[in-house]
């Protein structure tokens, strides 16, 4: 990244080892901040990251579903809307990820019958 190259050039002019170490430490923090929000926009500049962070922006984590680059729906959920189980208990939506064989339900809520994608009956393994 261009921004990182500029910081390294600046560090080469700094003589005081303690100051140089502190700058490296800050650079590591900025890098961690970038890694924490790159799922929002991988092309975002360091300056914009810092501006957003200083203005109070708290990023949501990235979706933890395999190969998904979306933002997780809400804290403390780990999955985006399309990878979170659609089953609801009252007004609470299930927070589990969808199963590999269902496009909308987790293992706990999807019917165990082959090729069935419906919700299972309560305390049953099948929907039928």
Coordinates of C-alpha atoms in Angstrom, one line a residue:
X1 CA 0.0 0.0 0.0
X2 CA 1.2 3.5 -0.8
X3 CA 0.3 4.8 2.7
X4 CA 2.5 2.2 4.3
X5 CA 5.5 3.0 2.0
X6 CA 5.2 6.7 2.9
X7 CA 5.2 5.9 6.6
X8 CA 8.3 3.7 6.2
X9 CA 10.1 6.5 4.4
X10 CA 9.2 8.9 7.3
X11 CA 10.5 6.3 9.8
X12 CA 13.9 6.2 8.0
X13 CA 14.4 9.9 8.9
X14 CA 13.7 9.3 12.5
X15 CA 16.9 8.8 14.6
X16 CA 15.6 8.2 18.1
X17 CA 15.0 4.4 18.5
X18 CA 12.3 4.8 21.2
X19 CA 10.4 7.2 19.0
X20 CA 10.8 4.9 16.0
X21 CA 9.5 2.0 18.0
X22 CA 6.5 4.0 19.1
X23 CA 5.7 4.9 15.5
X24 CA 5.9 1.3 14.5
X25 CA 3.5 0.5 17.3
X26 CA 1.0 3.1 16.1
X27 CA 1.4 1.7 12.5
X28 CA 0.6 -1.8 13.8
X29 CA -2.6 -0.4 15.5
X30 CA -3.6 1.3 12.3
X31 CA -3.0 -1.9 10.3
X32 CA -5.2 -3.8 12.8
X33 CA -7.9 -1.2 12.5
X34 CA -7.7 -1.6 8.7
X35 CA -7.9 -5.4 8.9
X36 CA -11.0 -5.0 11.2
X37 CA -12.9 -3.0 8.6
X38 CA -11.6 -4.1 5.2
X39 CA -14.7 -6.2 4.7
X40 CA -16.5 -2.8 4.3
X41 CA -14.3 -1.6 1.5
X42 CA -10.9 -3.1 0.7
X43 CA -9.9 0.0 -1.2
X44 CA -10.4 2.4 1.7
X45 CA -7.5 4.7 2.4
X46 CA -5.7 4.9 5.8
X47 CA -6.7 8.6 6.1
X48 CA -10.4 7.7 5.7
X49 CA -10.0 4.8 8.2
X50 CA -8.6 7.2 10.8
X51 CA -11.2 9.9 10.1
X52 CA -14.0 7.4 10.5
X53 CA -12.5 6.0 13.7
X54 CA -11.9 9.4 15.3
X55 CA -15.5 10.4 14.5
X56 CA -16.8 7.4 16.5
X57 CA -17.4 4.9 13.8
X58 CA -17.6 1.4 15.3
X59 CA -17.5 -1.2 12.6
X60 CA -19.5 -4.4 12.7
X61 CA -17.5 -7.6 12.2
X62 CA -17.4 -9.4 8.9
X63 CA -19.7 -12.4 8.3
X64 CA -18.1 -15.6 9.6
X65 CA -19.7 -17.8 7.0
X66 CA -17.2 -19.5 4.8
X67 CA -16.1 -17.2 1.9
X68 CA -18.6 -14.5 2.7
X69 CA -17.4 -10.9 2.5
X70 CA -20.5 -9.2 3.8
X71 CA -20.9 -7.3 7.1
X72 CA -22.5 -9.2 10.0
X73 CA -26.1 -8.1 10.6
X74 CA -25.9 -6.8 14.2
X75 CA -23.7 -7.3 17.3
X76 CA -23.3 -9.9 18.7
X77 CA -24.4 -12.0 15.7
X78 CA -21.6 -13.4 13.6
X79 CA -23.4 -13.8 10.3
X80 CA -24.9 -11.5 7.6
X81 CA -28.6 -11.5 6.9
X82 CA -28.3 -14.1 4.1
X83 CA -26.3 -16.6 6.2
X84 CA -28.3 -16.4 9.4
X85 CA -31.1 -18.9 10.0
X86 CA -34.6 -17.5 9.1
X87 CA -36.4 -19.4 12.0
X88 CA -38.0 -17.2 14.6
X89 CA -39.2 -17.8 18.1
X90 CA -41.6 -15.0 18.8
X91 CA -39.7 -11.8 17.9
X92 CA -36.3 -13.4 18.3
X93 CA -34.6 -14.7 15.1
X94 CA -32.2 -17.6 15.4
X95 CA -28.6 -16.5 15.4
X96 CA -27.1 -19.8 14.0
X97 CA -25.7 -20.0 10.5
X98 CA -27.6 -21.7 7.7
X99 CA -26.7 -25.3 7.1
X100 CA -24.9 -26.6 4.0
X101 CA -28.0 -28.3 2.7
X102 CA -30.5 -25.5 3.4
X103 CA -30.6 -22.0 1.9
X104 CA -32.5 -20.5 4.8
X105 CA -32.3 -22.6 8.0
X106 CA -29.7 -23.9 10.4
X107 CA -29.1 -27.6 11.3
X108 CA -31.3 -27.3 14.4
X109 CA -34.3 -25.9 12.5
X110 CA -34.1 -27.6 9.1
X111 CA -35.9 -30.9 8.3
X112 CA -33.7 -34.0 8.2
X113 CA -35.6 -35.6 5.3
X114 CA -33.5 -35.8 2.1
X115 CA -34.1 -33.0 -0.3
X116 CA -36.5 -31.2 2.1
X117 CA -35.8 -27.6 2.8
X118 CA -38.7 -26.9 5.2
X119 CA -38.6 -26.1 8.9
X120 CA -38.8 -29.2 11.1
X121 CA -41.6 -29.7 13.6
X122 CA -40.9 -28.8 17.2
X123 CA -39.1 -31.6 19.0
X124 CA -39.0 -33.6 15.7
X125 CA -36.3 -34.3 13.1
X126 CA -38.7 -33.9 10.2
X127 CA -41.3 -31.5 9.0
X128 CA -43.6 -34.2 7.8

